[in-house]
Tab-separated table of C-alpha atoms in Angstrom:
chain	number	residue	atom	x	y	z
F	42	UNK	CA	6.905	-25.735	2.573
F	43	UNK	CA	9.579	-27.300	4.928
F	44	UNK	CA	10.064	-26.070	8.023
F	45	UNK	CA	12.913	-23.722	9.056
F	46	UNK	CA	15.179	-26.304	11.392
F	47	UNK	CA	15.024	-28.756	7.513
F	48	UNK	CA	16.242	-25.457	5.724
F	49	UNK	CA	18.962	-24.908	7.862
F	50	UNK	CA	20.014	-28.446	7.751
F	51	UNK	CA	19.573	-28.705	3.923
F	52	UNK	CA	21.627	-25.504	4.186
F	53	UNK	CA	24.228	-26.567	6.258
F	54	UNK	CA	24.775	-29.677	4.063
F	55	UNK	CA	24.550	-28.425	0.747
F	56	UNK	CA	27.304	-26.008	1.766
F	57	UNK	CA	29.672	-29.509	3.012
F	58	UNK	CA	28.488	-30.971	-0.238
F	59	UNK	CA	29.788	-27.726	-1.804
F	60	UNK	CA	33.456	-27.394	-0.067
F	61	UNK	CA	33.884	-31.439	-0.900
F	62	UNK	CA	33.483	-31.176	-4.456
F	63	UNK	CA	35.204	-27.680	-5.171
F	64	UNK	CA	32.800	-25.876	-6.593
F	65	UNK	CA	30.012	-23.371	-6.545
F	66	UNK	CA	31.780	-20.270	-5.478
F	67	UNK	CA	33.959	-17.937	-7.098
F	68	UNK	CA	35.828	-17.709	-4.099
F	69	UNK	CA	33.234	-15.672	-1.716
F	70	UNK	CA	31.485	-17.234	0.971
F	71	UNK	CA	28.375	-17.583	1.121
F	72	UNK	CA	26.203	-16.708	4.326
F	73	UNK	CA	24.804	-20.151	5.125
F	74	UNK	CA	28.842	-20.606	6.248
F	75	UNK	CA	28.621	-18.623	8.906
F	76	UNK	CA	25.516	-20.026	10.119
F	77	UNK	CA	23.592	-17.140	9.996
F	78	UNK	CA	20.101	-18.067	8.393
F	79	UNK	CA	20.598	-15.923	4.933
F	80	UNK	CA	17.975	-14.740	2.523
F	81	UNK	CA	18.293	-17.134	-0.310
F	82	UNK	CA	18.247	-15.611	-3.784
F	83	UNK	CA	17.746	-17.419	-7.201
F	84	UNK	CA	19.070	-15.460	-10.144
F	85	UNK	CA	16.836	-17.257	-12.897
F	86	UNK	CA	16.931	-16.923	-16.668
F	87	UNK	CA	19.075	-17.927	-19.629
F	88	UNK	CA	22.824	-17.351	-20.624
F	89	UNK	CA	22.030	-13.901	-20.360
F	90	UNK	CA	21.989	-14.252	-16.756
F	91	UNK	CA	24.239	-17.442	-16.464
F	92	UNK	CA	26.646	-17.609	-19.391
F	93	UNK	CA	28.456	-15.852	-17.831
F	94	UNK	CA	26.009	-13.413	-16.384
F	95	UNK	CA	28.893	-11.148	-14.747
F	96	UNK	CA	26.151	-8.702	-13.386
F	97	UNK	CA	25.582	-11.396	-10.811
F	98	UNK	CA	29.221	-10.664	-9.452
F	99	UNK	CA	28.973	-7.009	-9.759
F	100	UNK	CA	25.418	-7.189	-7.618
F	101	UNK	CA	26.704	-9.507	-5.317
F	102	UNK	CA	29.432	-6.952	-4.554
F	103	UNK	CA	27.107	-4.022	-4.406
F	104	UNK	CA	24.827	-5.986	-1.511
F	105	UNK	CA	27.893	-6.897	0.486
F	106	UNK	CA	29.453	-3.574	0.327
F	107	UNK	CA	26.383	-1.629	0.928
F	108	UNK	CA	26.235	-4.014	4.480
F	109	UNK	CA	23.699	-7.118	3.080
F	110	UNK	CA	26.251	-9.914	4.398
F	111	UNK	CA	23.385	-12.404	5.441
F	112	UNK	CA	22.414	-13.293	1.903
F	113	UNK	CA	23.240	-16.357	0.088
F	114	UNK	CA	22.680	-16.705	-4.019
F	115	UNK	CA	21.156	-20.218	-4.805
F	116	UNK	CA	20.652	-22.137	-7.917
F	117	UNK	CA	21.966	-25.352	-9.031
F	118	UNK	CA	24.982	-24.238	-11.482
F	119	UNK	CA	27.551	-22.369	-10.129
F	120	UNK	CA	31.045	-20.647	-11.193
F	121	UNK	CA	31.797	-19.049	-14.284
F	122	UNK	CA	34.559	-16.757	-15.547
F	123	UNK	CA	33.375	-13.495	-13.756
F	124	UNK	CA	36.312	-11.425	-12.312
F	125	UNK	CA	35.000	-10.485	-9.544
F	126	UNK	CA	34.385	-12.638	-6.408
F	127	UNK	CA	31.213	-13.538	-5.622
F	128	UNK	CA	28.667	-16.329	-4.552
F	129	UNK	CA	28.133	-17.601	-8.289
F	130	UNK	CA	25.327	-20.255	-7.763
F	131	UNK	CA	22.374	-19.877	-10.418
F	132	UNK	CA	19.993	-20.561	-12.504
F	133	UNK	CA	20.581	-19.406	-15.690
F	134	UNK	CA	20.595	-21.855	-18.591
F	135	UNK	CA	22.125	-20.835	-21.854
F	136	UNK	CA	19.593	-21.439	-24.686
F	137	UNK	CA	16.475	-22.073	-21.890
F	138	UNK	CA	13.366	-20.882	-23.299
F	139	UNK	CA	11.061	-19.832	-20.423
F	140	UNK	CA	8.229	-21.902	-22.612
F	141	UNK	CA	9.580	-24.929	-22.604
F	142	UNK	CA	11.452	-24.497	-18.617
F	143	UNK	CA	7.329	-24.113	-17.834
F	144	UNK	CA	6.115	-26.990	-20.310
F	145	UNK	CA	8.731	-29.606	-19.174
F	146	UNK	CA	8.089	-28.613	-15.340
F	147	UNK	CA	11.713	-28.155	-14.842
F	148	UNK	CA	11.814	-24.892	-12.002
F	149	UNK	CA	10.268	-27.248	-9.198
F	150	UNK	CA	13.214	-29.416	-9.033
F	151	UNK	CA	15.792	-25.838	-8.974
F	152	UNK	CA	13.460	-24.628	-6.396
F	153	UNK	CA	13.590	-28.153	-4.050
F	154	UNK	CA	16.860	-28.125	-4.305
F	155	UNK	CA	17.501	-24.697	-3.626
F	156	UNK	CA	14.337	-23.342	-1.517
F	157	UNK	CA	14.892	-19.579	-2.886
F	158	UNK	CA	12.794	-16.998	-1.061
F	159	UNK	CA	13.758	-14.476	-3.370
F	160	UNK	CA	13.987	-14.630	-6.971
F	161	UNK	CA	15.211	-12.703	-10.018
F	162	UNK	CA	14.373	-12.939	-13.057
F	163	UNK	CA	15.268	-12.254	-16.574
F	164	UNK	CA	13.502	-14.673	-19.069
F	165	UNK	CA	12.307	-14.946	-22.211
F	166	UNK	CA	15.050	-13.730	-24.544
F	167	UNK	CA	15.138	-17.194	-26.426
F	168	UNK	CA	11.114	-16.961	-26.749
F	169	UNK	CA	11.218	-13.586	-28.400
F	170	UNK	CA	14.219	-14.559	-30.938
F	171	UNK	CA	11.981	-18.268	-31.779
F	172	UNK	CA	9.133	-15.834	-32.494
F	173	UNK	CA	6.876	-17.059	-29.593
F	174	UNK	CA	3.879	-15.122	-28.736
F	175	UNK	CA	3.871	-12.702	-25.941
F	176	UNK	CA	0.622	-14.540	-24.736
F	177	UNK	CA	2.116	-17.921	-24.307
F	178	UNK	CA	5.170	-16.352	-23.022
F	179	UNK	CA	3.275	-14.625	-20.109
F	180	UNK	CA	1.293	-17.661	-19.941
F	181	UNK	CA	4.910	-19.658	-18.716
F	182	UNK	CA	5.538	-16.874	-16.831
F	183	UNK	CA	2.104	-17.128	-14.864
F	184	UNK	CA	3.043	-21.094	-14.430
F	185	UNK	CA	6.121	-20.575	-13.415
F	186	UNK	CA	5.206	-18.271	-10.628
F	187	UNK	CA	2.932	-20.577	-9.185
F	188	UNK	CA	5.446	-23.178	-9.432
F	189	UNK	CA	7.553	-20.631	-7.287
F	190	UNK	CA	4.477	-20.333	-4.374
F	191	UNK	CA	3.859	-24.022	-4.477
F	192	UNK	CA	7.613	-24.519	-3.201
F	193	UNK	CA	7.253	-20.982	-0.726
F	194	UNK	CA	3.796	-19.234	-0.357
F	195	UNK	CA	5.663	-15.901	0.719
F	196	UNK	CA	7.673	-15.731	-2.569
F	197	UNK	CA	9.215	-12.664	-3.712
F	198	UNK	CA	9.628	-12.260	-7.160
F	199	UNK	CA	11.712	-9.759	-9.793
F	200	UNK	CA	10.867	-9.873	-13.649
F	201	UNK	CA	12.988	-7.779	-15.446
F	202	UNK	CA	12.102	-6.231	-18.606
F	203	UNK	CA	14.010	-7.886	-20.950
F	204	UNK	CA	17.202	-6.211	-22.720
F	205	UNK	CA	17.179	-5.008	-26.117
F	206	UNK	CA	18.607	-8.250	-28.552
F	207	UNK	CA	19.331	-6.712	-32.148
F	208	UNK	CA	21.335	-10.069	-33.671
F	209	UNK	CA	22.495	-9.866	-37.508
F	210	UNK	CA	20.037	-13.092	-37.872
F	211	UNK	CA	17.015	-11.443	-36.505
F	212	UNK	CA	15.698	-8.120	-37.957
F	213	UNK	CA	12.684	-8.495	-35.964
F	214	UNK	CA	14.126	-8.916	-32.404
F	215	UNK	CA	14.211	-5.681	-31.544
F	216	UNK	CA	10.457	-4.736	-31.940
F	217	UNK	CA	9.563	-8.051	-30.280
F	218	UNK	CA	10.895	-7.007	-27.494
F	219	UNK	CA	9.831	-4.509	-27.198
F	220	UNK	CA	6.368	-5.387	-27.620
F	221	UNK	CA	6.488	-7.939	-25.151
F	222	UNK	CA	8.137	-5.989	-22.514
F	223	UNK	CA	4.972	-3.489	-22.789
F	224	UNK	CA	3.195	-5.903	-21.885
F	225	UNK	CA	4.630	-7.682	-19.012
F	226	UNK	CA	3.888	-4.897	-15.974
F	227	UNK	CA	-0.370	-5.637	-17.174
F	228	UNK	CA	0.411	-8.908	-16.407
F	229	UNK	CA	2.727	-8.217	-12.879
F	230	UNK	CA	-0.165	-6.373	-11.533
F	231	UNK	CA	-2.732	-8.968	-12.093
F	232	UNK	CA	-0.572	-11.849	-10.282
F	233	UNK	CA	1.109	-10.281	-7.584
F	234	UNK	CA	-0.324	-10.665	-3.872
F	235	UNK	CA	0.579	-9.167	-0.800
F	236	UNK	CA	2.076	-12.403	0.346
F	237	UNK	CA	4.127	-13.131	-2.890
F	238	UNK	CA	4.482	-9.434	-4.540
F	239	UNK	CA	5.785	-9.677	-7.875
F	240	UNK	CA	8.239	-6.570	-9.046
F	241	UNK	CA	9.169	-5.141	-12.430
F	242	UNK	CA	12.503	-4.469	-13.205
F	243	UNK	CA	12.921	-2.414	-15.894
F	244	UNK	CA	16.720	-3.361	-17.645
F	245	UNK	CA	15.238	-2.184	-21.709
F	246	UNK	CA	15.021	1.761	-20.837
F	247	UNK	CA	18.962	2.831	-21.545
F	248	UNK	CA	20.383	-0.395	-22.515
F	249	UNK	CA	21.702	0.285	-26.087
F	250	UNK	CA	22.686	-2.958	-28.217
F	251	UNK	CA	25.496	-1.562	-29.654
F	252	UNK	CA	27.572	-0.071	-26.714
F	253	UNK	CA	26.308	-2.641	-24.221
F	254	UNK	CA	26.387	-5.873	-25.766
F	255	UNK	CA	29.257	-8.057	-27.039
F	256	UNK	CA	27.059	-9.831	-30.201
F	257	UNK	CA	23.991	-7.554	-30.234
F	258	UNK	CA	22.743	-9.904	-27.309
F	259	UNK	CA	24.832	-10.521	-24.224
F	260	UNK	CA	26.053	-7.680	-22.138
F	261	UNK	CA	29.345	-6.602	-22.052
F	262	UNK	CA	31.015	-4.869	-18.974
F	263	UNK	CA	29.303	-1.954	-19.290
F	264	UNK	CA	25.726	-3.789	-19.764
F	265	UNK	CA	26.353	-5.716	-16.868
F	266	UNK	CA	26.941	-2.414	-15.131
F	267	UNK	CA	23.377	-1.430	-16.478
F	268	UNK	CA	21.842	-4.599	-15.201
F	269	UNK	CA	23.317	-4.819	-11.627
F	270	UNK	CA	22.073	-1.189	-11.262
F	271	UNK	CA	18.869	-1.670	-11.587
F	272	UNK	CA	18.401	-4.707	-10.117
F	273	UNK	CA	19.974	-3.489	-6.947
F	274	UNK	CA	17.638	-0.729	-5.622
F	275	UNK	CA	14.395	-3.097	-6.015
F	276	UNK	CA	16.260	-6.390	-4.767
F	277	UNK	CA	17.493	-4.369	-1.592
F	278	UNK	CA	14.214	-2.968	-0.899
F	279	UNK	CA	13.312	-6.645	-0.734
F	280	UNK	CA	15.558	-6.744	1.988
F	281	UNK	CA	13.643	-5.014	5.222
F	282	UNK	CA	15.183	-3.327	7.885
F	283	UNK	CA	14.460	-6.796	9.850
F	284	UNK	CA	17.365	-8.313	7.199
F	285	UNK	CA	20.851	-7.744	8.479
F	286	UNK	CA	23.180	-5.215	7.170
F	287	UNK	CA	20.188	-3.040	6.168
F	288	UNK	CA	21.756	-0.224	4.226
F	289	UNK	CA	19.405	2.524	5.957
F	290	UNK	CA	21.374	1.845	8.907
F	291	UNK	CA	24.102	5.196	9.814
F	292	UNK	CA	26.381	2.780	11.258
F	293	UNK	CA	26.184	-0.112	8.009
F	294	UNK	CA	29.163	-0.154	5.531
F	295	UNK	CA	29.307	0.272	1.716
F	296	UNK	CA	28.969	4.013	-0.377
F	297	UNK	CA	26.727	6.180	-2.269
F	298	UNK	CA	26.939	7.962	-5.163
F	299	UNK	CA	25.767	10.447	-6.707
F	300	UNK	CA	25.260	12.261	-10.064
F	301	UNK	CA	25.791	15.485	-10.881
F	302	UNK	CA	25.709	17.082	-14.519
F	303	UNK	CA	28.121	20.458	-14.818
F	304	UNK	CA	27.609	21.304	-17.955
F	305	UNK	CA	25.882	19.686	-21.575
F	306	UNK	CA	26.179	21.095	-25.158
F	307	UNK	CA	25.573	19.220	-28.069
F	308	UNK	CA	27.067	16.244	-28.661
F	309	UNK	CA	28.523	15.584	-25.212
F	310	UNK	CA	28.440	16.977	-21.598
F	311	UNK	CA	30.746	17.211	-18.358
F	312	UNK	CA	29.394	14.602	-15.262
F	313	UNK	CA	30.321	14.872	-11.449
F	314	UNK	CA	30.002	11.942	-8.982
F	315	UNK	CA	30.619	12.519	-5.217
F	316	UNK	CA	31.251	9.117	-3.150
F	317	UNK	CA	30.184	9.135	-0.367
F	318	UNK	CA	31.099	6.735	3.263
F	319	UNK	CA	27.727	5.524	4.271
F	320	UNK	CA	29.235	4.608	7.728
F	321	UNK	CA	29.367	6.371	10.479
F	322	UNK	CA	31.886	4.451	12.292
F	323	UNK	CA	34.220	2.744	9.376
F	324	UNK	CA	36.187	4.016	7.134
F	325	UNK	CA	36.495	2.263	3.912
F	326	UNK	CA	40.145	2.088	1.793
F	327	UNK	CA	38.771	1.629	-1.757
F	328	UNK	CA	35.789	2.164	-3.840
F	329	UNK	CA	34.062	1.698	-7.350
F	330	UNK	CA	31.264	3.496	-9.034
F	331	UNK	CA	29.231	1.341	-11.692
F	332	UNK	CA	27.500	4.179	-14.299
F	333	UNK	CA	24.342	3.568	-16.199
F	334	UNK	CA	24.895	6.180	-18.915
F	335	UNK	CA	22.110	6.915	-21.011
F	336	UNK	CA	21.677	4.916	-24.711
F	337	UNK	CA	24.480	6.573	-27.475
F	338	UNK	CA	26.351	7.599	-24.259
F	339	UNK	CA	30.153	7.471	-23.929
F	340	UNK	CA	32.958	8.283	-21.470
F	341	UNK	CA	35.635	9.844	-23.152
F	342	UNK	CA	37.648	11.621	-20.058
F	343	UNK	CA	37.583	10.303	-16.359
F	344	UNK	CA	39.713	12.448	-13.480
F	345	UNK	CA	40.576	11.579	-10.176
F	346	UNK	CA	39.402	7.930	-10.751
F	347	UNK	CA	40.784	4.569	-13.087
F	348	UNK	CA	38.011	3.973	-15.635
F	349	UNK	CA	37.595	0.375	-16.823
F	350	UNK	CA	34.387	0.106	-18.947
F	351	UNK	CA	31.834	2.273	-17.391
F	352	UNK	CA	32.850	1.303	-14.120
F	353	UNK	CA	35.554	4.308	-12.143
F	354	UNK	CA	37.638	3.258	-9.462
F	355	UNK	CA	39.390	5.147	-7.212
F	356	UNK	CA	42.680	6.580	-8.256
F	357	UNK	CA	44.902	5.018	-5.561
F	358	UNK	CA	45.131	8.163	-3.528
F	359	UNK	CA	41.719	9.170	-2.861
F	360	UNK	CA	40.349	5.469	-2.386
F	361	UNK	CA	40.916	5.410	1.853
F	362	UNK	CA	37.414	7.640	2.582
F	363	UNK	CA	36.900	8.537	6.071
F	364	UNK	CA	33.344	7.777	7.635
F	365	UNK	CA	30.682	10.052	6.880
F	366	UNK	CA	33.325	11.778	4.655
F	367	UNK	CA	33.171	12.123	0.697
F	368	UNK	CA	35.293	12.440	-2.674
F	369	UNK	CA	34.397	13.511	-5.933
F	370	UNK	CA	35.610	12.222	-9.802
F	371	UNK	CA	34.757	14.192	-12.750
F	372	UNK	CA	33.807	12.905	-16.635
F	373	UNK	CA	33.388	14.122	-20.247
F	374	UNK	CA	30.955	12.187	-22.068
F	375	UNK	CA	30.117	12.380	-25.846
F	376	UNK	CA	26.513	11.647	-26.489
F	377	UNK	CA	24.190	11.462	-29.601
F	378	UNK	CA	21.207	13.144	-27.782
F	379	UNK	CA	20.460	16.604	-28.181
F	380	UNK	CA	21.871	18.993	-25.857
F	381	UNK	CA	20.322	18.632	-22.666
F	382	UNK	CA	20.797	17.497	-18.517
F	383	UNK	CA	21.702	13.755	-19.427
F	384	UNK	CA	20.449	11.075	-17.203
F	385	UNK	CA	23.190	8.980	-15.229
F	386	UNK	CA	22.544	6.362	-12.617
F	387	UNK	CA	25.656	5.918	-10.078
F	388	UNK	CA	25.569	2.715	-8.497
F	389	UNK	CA	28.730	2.549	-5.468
F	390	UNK	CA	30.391	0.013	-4.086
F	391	UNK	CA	33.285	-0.255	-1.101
F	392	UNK	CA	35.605	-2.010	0.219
């Protein structure tokens, strides 16, 4: 492992090397510009993750709002088409299988280049669709985890579950997935160490193919939303209260929200959200709530907010939130489940 003075050097000129050739951020900077020694982050997978892979941008925004400034998202591709700003480098490769990344030893040049000590990661989507075994899948996965240690002992590592894939040329997708998601927190438990814990992230449970994907396999806006949400809570608790910007602290920036169901009947029910200043000090003059609505869930009605996807913004007039203070939108939502109190994750983020 190289020491820390060569990481902030190798920091300090990739980011020259960066500004000199134009490229690598969609217009945010990153923390290793202001010096600061950041927690380096490698989002690692496929397209699903790179190609675009706006759920990046969204989580980006949800770290820096919520008061994690001193982070810095590494991999050796960088910008695409996301709208939001955000520190775009990656490592997700459209059409990678995580198979043949292990076989062809490819991760411990993206890690020496890089020197992650986080990473996320959703693989394996290509593997399931070429009919691969879930053994020899886990099998890359246990490679390329060691790979990961070999290039930083203290590695910390997220495997999502993947997302449900249901294209018109694969009937079988769907249950392969499934299958092999079952089996991947078995195989978590047996490799992670108290020096390099490995998490699972589960992104299957209330993704639904048809509402949350553009082709059956790459999430829309609203799967994005899903993704970002749940990768936020376990990346941040990666973050201790040692990390700057620790979002426990009363006097950080960013929002809360949270969920609250009025009323359900069959077919649909009514949702409240109250956002919520998490400083004590700062106001904040905008906001935006990212909802994970359960699978066959729809918004059909948003008030006192702007609704783009299944992401509500504020409505202009109630965005300036004064700190410690809160606001509150409302939502119908039609739903194919029967009658019941639905579940809805919240996810905030501030300005």
């Amino acid at each position: 492992m190289r020491s820390r003075r060569h990481r902030l050097l190798a920091t300090f000129l990739a980011a020259l090397f960066v500004f000199a050739a134009g490229f690598g951020l969609a217009g945010a900077p990153s923390a290793a510009a202001t010096g600061a020694t950041p927690v380096r982050i490698m989002p690692l997978g496929d397209s699903i993750t790179g190609s675009p892979g706006c759920w990046r941008s969204l989580l980006w925004n949800q770290l820096q709002n919520a008061g994690y400034t001193d982070i810095d998202f590494v991999g050796t591709l960088s910008a695409q088409s996301c709208a939001l700003t955000h520190d775009a480098d990656n490592e997700g490769h459209g059409g990678f299988l995580a198979t043949a990344t292990a076989d062809q030893d490819l991760l411990p040049g993206w890690l020496a280049a890089t020197e992650p000590d986080i990473v996320v990661m959703h693989f394996g989507t290509n593997d399931v669709w070429s009919s691969i075994a879930p053994d020899t899948i886990l099998a890359a996965y246990t490679k390329l985890v060691g790979q990961m240690r070999a290039s930083n002992p203290a590695m910390k590592v997220l495997v999502g579950q993947l997302i449900p894939i249901n294209p018109s040329s694969c009937a079988e997708c769907a249950a392969r997935t499934v299958a092999f998601n079952q089996r991947i927190p078995a195989w978590a438990h047996g490799i992670t160490t108290a020096q390099s814990p490995v998490t699972v992230v589960d992104q299957w449970t209330g993704f639904d193919t048809a509402t949350d994907t553009y082709d059956g396999v790459h999430p829309n806006a609203s799967g994005d939303a899903k993704m970002a949400a749940r990768w936020y809570p376990a990346l941040g608790a990666m973050l201790t209260p040692g990390d700057p910007g620790d979002p426990g602290d009363p006097g950080s920036g960013g929002c809360s929200a949270a969920f609250r169901a009025v009323s359900a009947w069959q077919g649909g029910y009514q949702g409240e959200v109250t956002v919520t200043n998490a400083s004590s000090t700062t106001a904040i003059s905008s906001w935006a709530v990212a909802l994970a609505l359960p699978a066959g869930s729809q918004l059909t009605q948003v008030w006192n907010g702007a609704l783009t996807g299944t992401t509500v913004r504020d409505a202009g007039w109630n965005g300036a939130v004064k700190a410690g203070a809160s606001t509150t939108f409302g939502f119908l939502a039609s739903t194919s489940a029967a009658a019941g109190t639905p579940s809805v994750t919240a996810t905030c983020s501030a300005s």
